[in-house]
Amino acid sequence: MSKYLSRSRRRAFAAPLVSPDTTYAGERAAPYVAPALKLAKTLTEGWVRQVDGIQNKAVISSLSSTGVVKNAACDYTSTDSLTLGERVLTLSDLTVMESLCRGTLLPTWAGMTGARQDMSAGNPEFVQFSLATIAGYAAQDVENGIWKGMDLTTDVTGFLSDDATFDNTGYRASILAAGGTTGSPVAAEKIISSGGFSATNSQILGTTGCFHEAYNQALTSCPAILNRPDIAFYVSPKTAGNFMQALGQSGSNQGVNTQGVNQAFASIQYLGIPIHVCPGMFNDAIILTYEDNLVVGSNLNTDYTNAAYIDAWKYDGSDNVKITMKFGLGMQVGIPGDCVVGALTGVITDQ
């Protein structure tokens, strides 16, 4: 095979001078591709297990036990109580290909930085500003993709859907539900009562609220996870907002500490369990599990990541600069049975 087509060879390029046409590959792409991945809030906060350096697939191993302590005897009394589980995390190849008009972006950059007006689009600071701007928007898509999936030509499967739609079809194809049915689910599933995500009459705080219902399901299906130090609820900003609003309205609108809604909740929890507010989560959805059980993988720091800044105006007569990024993203769950997924009946119940 030609050396120019080989992808198995590791490359460590010397630090390049930033020129009007610059490509960063392999290790040198990390400062530009990493923000596109790692600025997603779920990853920034460390609310999932992150595995980088994957080239295509990775095996996520788990070990569970039904009990290893037995009565004393002269011989081994192993009854195969230890179970080794393996689930494969497969990356989806993703790309960012954006064309930006210099006439629009350059004045914006100059205004934000106070740069001299005679600085050109090839200035190293402008190149970094352009890459960082696109990386920020890419991070928003990554955050959504982690939970909702991405409805692309080849779908990216998220924890709760594979097509960015929270219905029964999308949910049953998700990481947490694939291969299961209503009667025989993969993860522990709980149908949340109508209004269980709502602040109306403080229902979200009560026994028919989504947090109580998910917690109760964990007591029945997977009580051991309640002892995990990294256990957490995962909800959307809307659900978290309804929860805080209900706290402020509780006690005849006196609220927590009798301050009503005139207070800030730096962090919220339910029965001592932290509530992680993930911008990419669906509304009317709740997950209860531990952080190490949800796995997000990427090919960061491998030869398969690439970022490039191209001064297209030099070649095609336009006034554009072009930015490309190439990376891989994939999700997987360690032990599906250690997850509780709560949603409304239309999502959980198979048609």
Short mmCIF file of C-alpha atoms in Angstrom, two decimals:
data_model
loop_
_atom_site.label_atom_id
_atom_site.label_comp_id
_atom_site.label_asym_id
_atom_site.label_seq_id
_atom_site.Cartn_x
_atom_site.Cartn_y
_atom_site.Cartn_z
CA MET A 1 0.00 0.00 0.00
CA SER A 2 1.23 3.48 -0.79
CA LYS A 3 2.67 5.31 2.18
CA TYR A 4 0.33 8.21 1.42
CA LEU A 5 -2.74 6.00 1.98
CA SER A 6 -1.58 4.30 5.13
CA ARG A 7 -3.66 5.07 8.23
CA SER A 8 -1.96 2.68 10.61
CA ARG A 9 1.21 4.68 10.97
CA ARG A 10 1.49 7.09 13.88
CA ARG A 11 2.49 10.63 12.99
CA ALA A 12 3.89 13.29 15.35
CA PHE A 13 4.35 16.44 13.30
CA ALA A 14 6.63 19.23 14.41
CA ALA A 15 4.77 22.31 15.57
CA PRO A 16 3.88 24.16 12.35
CA LEU A 17 4.04 27.86 11.77
CA VAL A 18 0.50 29.12 11.37
CA SER A 19 0.11 30.07 7.74
CA PRO A 20 -2.95 30.94 5.64
CA ASP A 21 -3.39 27.23 4.89
CA THR A 22 -2.76 25.09 7.96
CA THR A 23 -3.59 21.50 8.75
CA TYR A 24 -3.31 19.99 12.21
CA ALA A 25 -3.34 16.19 12.37
CA GLY A 26 -2.90 13.51 15.00
CA GLU A 27 -1.51 14.88 18.26
CA ARG A 28 -1.33 18.42 16.84
CA ALA A 29 -5.07 18.41 16.19
CA ALA A 30 -5.90 17.94 19.88
CA PRO A 31 -5.92 21.65 20.86
CA TYR A 32 -8.48 22.33 18.11
CA VAL A 33 -10.55 19.13 17.97
CA ALA A 34 -10.63 18.62 21.76
CA PRO A 35 -12.81 21.72 22.37
CA ALA A 36 -15.31 20.45 19.81
CA LEU A 37 -15.68 17.32 21.95
CA LYS A 38 -14.76 18.25 25.49
CA LEU A 39 -16.68 21.54 25.76
CA ALA A 40 -19.92 19.54 25.87
CA LYS A 41 -21.12 20.15 29.44
CA THR A 42 -21.68 16.47 30.20
CA LEU A 43 -18.00 15.85 29.41
CA THR A 44 -16.65 19.06 30.92
CA GLU A 45 -18.27 18.24 34.26
CA GLY A 46 -17.04 14.63 34.19
CA TRP A 47 -20.55 13.21 34.52
CA VAL A 48 -19.72 10.16 32.36
CA ARG A 49 -16.71 7.89 31.93
CA GLN A 50 -14.60 9.17 29.04
CA VAL A 51 -12.42 6.89 26.94
CA ASP A 52 -10.19 8.60 24.38
CA GLY A 53 -7.67 7.21 21.93
CA ILE A 54 -10.08 4.72 20.31
CA GLN A 55 -9.38 4.10 16.64
CA ASN A 56 -12.57 2.24 15.75
CA LYS A 57 -14.04 0.09 18.51
CA ALA A 58 -13.42 -0.57 22.19
CA VAL A 59 -14.69 -3.31 24.48
CA ILE A 60 -16.31 -2.00 27.66
CA SER A 61 -15.99 -4.72 30.29
CA SER A 62 -18.03 -5.05 33.47
CA LEU A 63 -18.04 -7.53 36.34
CA SER A 64 -21.12 -8.32 38.40
CA SER A 65 -21.79 -10.80 41.18
CA THR A 66 -24.77 -12.45 42.84
CA GLY A 67 -22.73 -13.13 45.99
CA VAL A 68 -19.36 -14.78 46.61
CA VAL A 69 -19.60 -15.52 50.37
CA LYS A 70 -20.59 -19.17 51.08
CA ASN A 71 -20.65 -21.54 54.03
CA ALA A 72 -17.24 -22.83 55.06
CA ALA A 73 -16.29 -26.09 53.34
CA CYS A 74 -13.19 -28.16 52.48
CA ASP A 75 -13.51 -27.54 48.78
CA TYR A 76 -14.31 -24.69 46.43
CA THR A 77 -17.98 -23.78 46.34
CA SER A 78 -17.98 -21.46 43.36
CA THR A 79 -21.35 -21.39 41.65
CA ASP A 80 -20.40 -19.06 38.80
CA SER A 81 -21.68 -16.09 40.78
CA LEU A 82 -19.30 -13.75 38.94
CA THR A 83 -20.41 -12.59 35.50
CA LEU A 84 -18.11 -10.85 33.05
CA GLY A 85 -20.00 -8.58 30.70
CA GLU A 86 -18.66 -7.08 27.51
CA ARG A 87 -20.23 -4.40 25.37
CA VAL A 88 -18.66 -2.87 22.27
CA LEU A 89 -18.36 0.89 21.84
CA THR A 90 -18.20 1.74 18.14
CA LEU A 91 -17.19 5.19 16.96
CA SER A 92 -19.13 7.11 14.34
CA ASP A 93 -16.97 9.19 12.01
CA LEU A 94 -18.05 12.83 12.14
CA THR A 95 -16.89 15.93 10.35
CA VAL A 96 -17.29 19.69 10.57
CA MET A 97 -17.05 21.54 7.25
CA GLU A 98 -17.84 25.23 7.59
CA SER A 99 -17.30 28.16 5.24
CA LEU A 100 -16.99 31.56 6.92
CA CYS A 101 -17.07 34.97 5.23
CA ARG A 102 -14.08 37.12 6.10
CA GLY A 103 -16.17 40.23 5.69
CA THR A 104 -18.42 39.09 8.55
CA LEU A 105 -16.00 37.31 10.88
CA LEU A 106 -12.94 39.55 10.66
CA PRO A 107 -14.64 42.73 12.00
CA THR A 108 -16.22 40.64 14.78
CA TRP A 109 -12.82 39.32 15.80
CA ALA A 110 -11.26 42.77 15.62
CA GLY A 111 -14.03 44.22 17.78
CA MET A 112 -13.75 41.49 20.40
CA THR A 113 -9.97 41.59 20.64
CA GLY A 114 -9.24 45.24 19.89
CA ALA A 115 -6.97 44.06 17.09
CA ARG A 116 -5.61 46.54 14.59
CA GLN A 117 -7.75 46.91 11.49
CA ASP A 118 -4.82 46.13 9.21
CA MET A 119 -4.49 42.60 10.59
CA SER A 120 -5.39 40.06 7.92
CA ALA A 121 -7.42 36.86 8.04
CA GLY A 122 -4.15 34.96 8.01
CA ASN A 123 -3.14 36.35 11.39
CA PRO A 124 -2.41 33.48 13.83
CA GLU A 125 -4.79 34.92 16.44
CA PHE A 126 -7.59 35.13 13.89
CA VAL A 127 -7.00 31.52 12.84
CA GLN A 128 -7.32 30.37 16.44
CA PHE A 129 -10.41 32.54 16.96
CA SER A 130 -12.07 31.00 13.89
CA LEU A 131 -11.26 27.46 14.98
CA ALA A 132 -12.46 28.13 18.54
CA THR A 133 -15.73 29.65 17.29
CA ILE A 134 -16.58 26.60 15.20
CA ALA A 135 -15.43 24.22 17.96
CA GLY A 136 -17.86 25.88 20.37
CA TYR A 137 -20.82 25.24 18.08
CA ALA A 138 -19.62 21.70 17.40
CA ALA A 139 -19.54 21.07 21.17
CA GLN A 140 -23.24 21.93 21.37
CA ASP A 141 -23.98 19.29 18.72
CA VAL A 142 -21.81 16.76 20.58
CA GLU A 143 -23.69 17.43 23.83
CA ASN A 144 -26.99 16.80 22.06
CA GLY A 145 -25.60 13.73 20.30
CA ILE A 146 -24.49 12.10 23.55
CA TRP A 147 -28.06 11.91 24.80
CA LYS A 148 -30.33 12.38 21.77
CA GLY A 149 -28.20 10.86 19.02
CA MET A 150 -27.80 12.50 15.63
CA ASP A 151 -30.19 12.06 12.73
CA LEU A 152 -27.58 11.94 9.96
CA THR A 153 -27.14 9.79 6.86
CA THR A 154 -25.69 7.22 9.25
CA ASP A 155 -27.29 7.88 12.62
CA VAL A 156 -25.21 8.43 15.73
CA THR A 157 -26.78 6.46 18.57
CA GLY A 158 -27.15 8.36 21.85
CA PHE A 159 -28.08 7.12 25.29
CA LEU A 160 -31.80 7.87 24.78
CA SER A 161 -32.35 7.89 21.02
CA ASP A 162 -30.68 7.28 17.67
CA ASP A 163 -32.46 9.95 15.66
CA ALA A 164 -32.78 12.98 17.98
CA THR A 165 -36.47 12.16 18.54
CA PHE A 166 -37.77 10.99 21.91
CA ASP A 167 -40.46 8.60 20.81
CA ASN A 168 -40.81 4.84 21.14
CA THR A 169 -39.00 4.15 17.86
CA GLY A 170 -36.02 6.33 18.67
CA TYR A 171 -35.83 5.17 22.27
CA ARG A 172 -35.91 1.45 21.42
CA ALA A 173 -32.90 1.97 19.12
CA SER A 174 -30.92 3.86 21.79
CA ILE A 175 -27.90 2.71 23.77
CA LEU A 176 -29.91 2.17 26.95
CA ALA A 177 -32.87 0.38 25.36
CA ALA A 178 -31.61 -1.43 22.23
CA GLY A 179 -32.63 -5.07 22.20
CA GLY A 180 -35.32 -4.62 24.83
CA THR A 181 -39.08 -4.39 24.86
CA THR A 182 -41.68 -3.06 27.26
CA GLY A 183 -42.18 -6.54 28.65
CA SER A 184 -38.47 -7.37 28.74
CA PRO A 185 -36.47 -4.15 29.02
CA VAL A 186 -32.67 -3.94 28.95
CA ALA A 187 -32.50 -1.07 31.44
CA ALA A 188 -34.95 -0.72 34.30
CA GLU A 189 -37.80 1.36 32.91
CA LYS A 190 -40.40 3.41 34.70
CA ILE A 191 -43.44 5.10 33.18
CA ILE A 192 -43.66 8.52 34.81
CA SER A 193 -47.12 9.73 35.76
CA SER A 194 -48.67 12.50 33.70
CA GLY A 195 -47.42 15.73 35.24
CA GLY A 196 -44.51 14.00 36.94
CA PHE A 197 -42.07 16.41 35.30
CA SER A 198 -44.19 19.48 36.09
CA ALA A 199 -43.88 22.09 38.84
CA THR A 200 -47.66 22.51 38.91
CA ASN A 201 -48.91 21.84 42.45
CA SER A 202 -45.32 20.77 43.24
CA GLN A 203 -46.08 17.36 41.70
CA ILE A 204 -42.44 16.92 40.69
CA LEU A 205 -41.52 16.85 44.40
CA GLY A 206 -44.14 14.31 45.42
CA THR A 207 -44.59 10.57 45.21
CA THR A 208 -45.83 10.83 41.61
CA GLY A 209 -42.92 13.05 40.60
CA CYS A 210 -40.21 11.78 38.26
CA PHE A 211 -37.46 11.73 40.91
CA HIS A 212 -39.46 9.67 43.40
CA GLU A 213 -40.67 7.29 40.71
CA ALA A 214 -37.14 6.70 39.37
CA TYR A 215 -35.77 6.23 42.89
CA ASN A 216 -38.54 3.78 43.74
CA GLN A 217 -37.80 1.78 40.57
CA ALA A 218 -34.14 1.57 41.56
CA LEU A 219 -35.15 0.15 44.94
CA THR A 220 -37.00 -2.60 43.11
CA SER A 221 -34.73 -3.31 40.14
CA CYS A 222 -31.16 -2.34 41.08
CA PRO A 223 -30.91 -1.27 44.74
CA ALA A 224 -27.13 -1.74 44.83
CA ILE A 225 -26.57 1.36 42.70
CA LEU A 226 -27.97 3.52 45.51
CA ASN A 227 -24.78 2.81 47.46
CA ARG A 228 -22.49 3.99 44.67
CA PRO A 229 -20.58 7.19 45.49
CA ASP A 230 -21.02 8.49 41.94
CA ILE A 231 -24.76 7.85 41.60
CA ALA A 232 -26.72 10.71 40.05
CA PHE A 233 -29.94 11.75 38.36
CA TYR A 234 -29.61 13.05 34.79
CA VAL A 235 -32.25 15.53 33.59
CA SER A 236 -32.73 18.41 31.15
CA PRO A 237 -32.53 22.10 32.14
CA LYS A 238 -36.33 22.31 31.88
CA THR A 239 -36.88 19.45 34.33
CA ALA A 240 -34.29 20.90 36.71
CA GLY A 241 -35.97 24.30 36.40
CA ASN A 242 -39.35 22.80 37.28
CA PHE A 243 -37.78 21.08 40.28
CA MET A 244 -36.26 24.34 41.57
CA GLN A 245 -39.49 26.23 40.92
CA ALA A 246 -41.40 23.64 42.94
CA LEU A 247 -38.87 23.99 45.76
CA GLY A 248 -39.42 27.74 45.78
CA GLN A 249 -43.21 27.32 45.83
CA SER A 250 -43.28 24.61 48.48
CA GLY A 251 -44.76 25.24 51.93
CA SER A 252 -47.49 27.62 50.75
CA ASN A 253 -44.98 29.48 48.59
CA GLN A 254 -42.58 29.95 51.50
CA GLY A 255 -40.04 27.70 49.83
CA VAL A 256 -36.86 26.19 51.21
CA ASN A 257 -35.55 28.20 54.17
CA THR A 258 -38.73 30.31 53.86
CA GLN A 259 -37.13 32.32 51.05
CA GLY A 260 -39.60 31.36 48.34
CA VAL A 261 -38.09 31.82 44.88
CA ASN A 262 -35.75 34.56 46.11
CA GLN A 263 -32.77 32.24 46.29
CA ALA A 264 -30.19 30.52 44.14
CA PHE A 265 -29.69 26.77 44.13
CA ALA A 266 -25.98 26.30 43.50
CA SER A 267 -26.52 22.55 43.35
CA ILE A 268 -29.66 20.47 43.59
CA GLN A 269 -30.21 16.95 44.85
CA TYR A 270 -32.98 14.54 45.68
CA LEU A 271 -32.65 12.39 48.81
CA GLY A 272 -28.95 13.17 48.84
CA ILE A 273 -28.42 12.12 45.20
CA PRO A 274 -26.97 14.86 42.96
CA ILE A 275 -29.03 16.04 39.99
CA HIS A 276 -26.88 16.53 36.87
CA VAL A 277 -28.39 19.10 34.53
CA CYS A 278 -27.38 18.11 30.99
CA PRO A 279 -28.28 20.54 28.16
CA GLY A 280 -28.43 17.66 25.69
CA MET A 281 -31.06 15.68 27.60
CA PHE A 282 -34.63 15.38 26.37
CA ASN A 283 -37.35 17.12 28.34
CA ASP A 284 -39.65 14.69 30.15
CA ALA A 285 -36.84 12.17 30.60
CA ILE A 286 -34.83 11.10 33.64
CA ILE A 287 -31.97 8.67 34.15
CA LEU A 288 -30.74 7.32 37.47
CA THR A 289 -27.40 5.53 37.40
CA TYR A 290 -23.76 6.04 38.36
CA GLU A 291 -21.32 8.13 36.34
CA ASP A 292 -18.90 5.30 35.59
CA ASN A 293 -21.70 3.30 33.94
CA LEU A 294 -22.22 5.75 31.08
CA VAL A 295 -19.30 5.70 28.64
CA VAL A 296 -18.45 8.23 25.93
CA GLY A 297 -15.56 7.37 23.59
CA SER A 298 -13.61 9.36 21.01
CA ASN A 299 -10.56 9.04 18.80
CA LEU A 300 -8.95 12.11 20.31
CA ASN A 301 -5.11 11.94 20.24
CA THR A 302 -5.04 9.42 17.41
CA ASP A 303 -4.04 9.86 13.78
CA TYR A 304 -7.72 9.89 12.81
CA THR A 305 -8.39 13.39 14.16
CA ASN A 306 -7.79 16.32 11.89
CA ALA A 307 -8.38 20.08 11.89
CA ALA A 308 -7.66 22.41 8.99
CA TYR A 309 -7.94 26.14 8.28
CA ILE A 310 -8.04 27.00 4.58
CA ASP A 311 -7.91 30.46 3.03
CA ALA A 312 -10.37 29.65 0.24
CA TRP A 313 -10.43 33.26 -0.97
CA LYS A 314 -6.95 32.80 -2.38
CA TYR A 315 -8.10 30.10 -4.77
CA ASP A 316 -11.77 30.45 -5.74
CA GLY A 317 -12.41 34.19 -5.86
CA SER A 318 -14.72 34.12 -2.84
CA ASP A 319 -14.26 36.01 0.41
CA ASN A 320 -14.37 32.85 2.51
CA VAL A 321 -12.16 30.92 4.87
CA LYS A 322 -12.97 27.25 5.40
CA ILE A 323 -12.61 25.17 8.54
CA THR A 324 -12.76 21.39 8.73
CA MET A 325 -12.55 19.03 11.68
CA LYS A 326 -12.69 15.26 11.64
CA PHE A 327 -13.22 13.11 14.72
CA GLY A 328 -15.07 10.05 16.01
CA LEU A 329 -17.70 9.80 18.75
CA GLY A 330 -19.50 6.85 20.31
CA MET A 331 -21.53 5.95 23.41
CA GLN A 332 -22.01 2.75 25.40
CA VAL A 333 -23.29 1.59 28.79
CA GLY A 334 -21.40 -0.72 31.13
CA ILE A 335 -24.31 -2.54 32.79
CA PRO A 336 -27.73 -1.60 31.33
CA GLY A 337 -29.54 -3.16 34.27
CA ASP A 338 -27.87 -0.62 36.56
CA CYS A 339 -29.78 2.21 34.84
CA VAL A 340 -33.28 3.45 35.54
CA VAL A 341 -34.88 5.30 32.64
CA GLY A 342 -38.04 7.25 33.32
CA ALA A 343 -40.28 8.71 30.61
CA LEU A 344 -43.91 9.22 29.69
CA THR A 345 -45.96 6.23 28.59
CA GLY A 346 -45.76 7.02 24.85
CA VAL A 347 -42.00 6.57 24.92
CA ILE A 348 -41.73 3.49 27.14
CA THR A 349 -44.75 1.53 25.91
CA ASP A 350 -44.23 -0.36 22.64
CA GLN A 351 -46.94 0.22 20.06
#
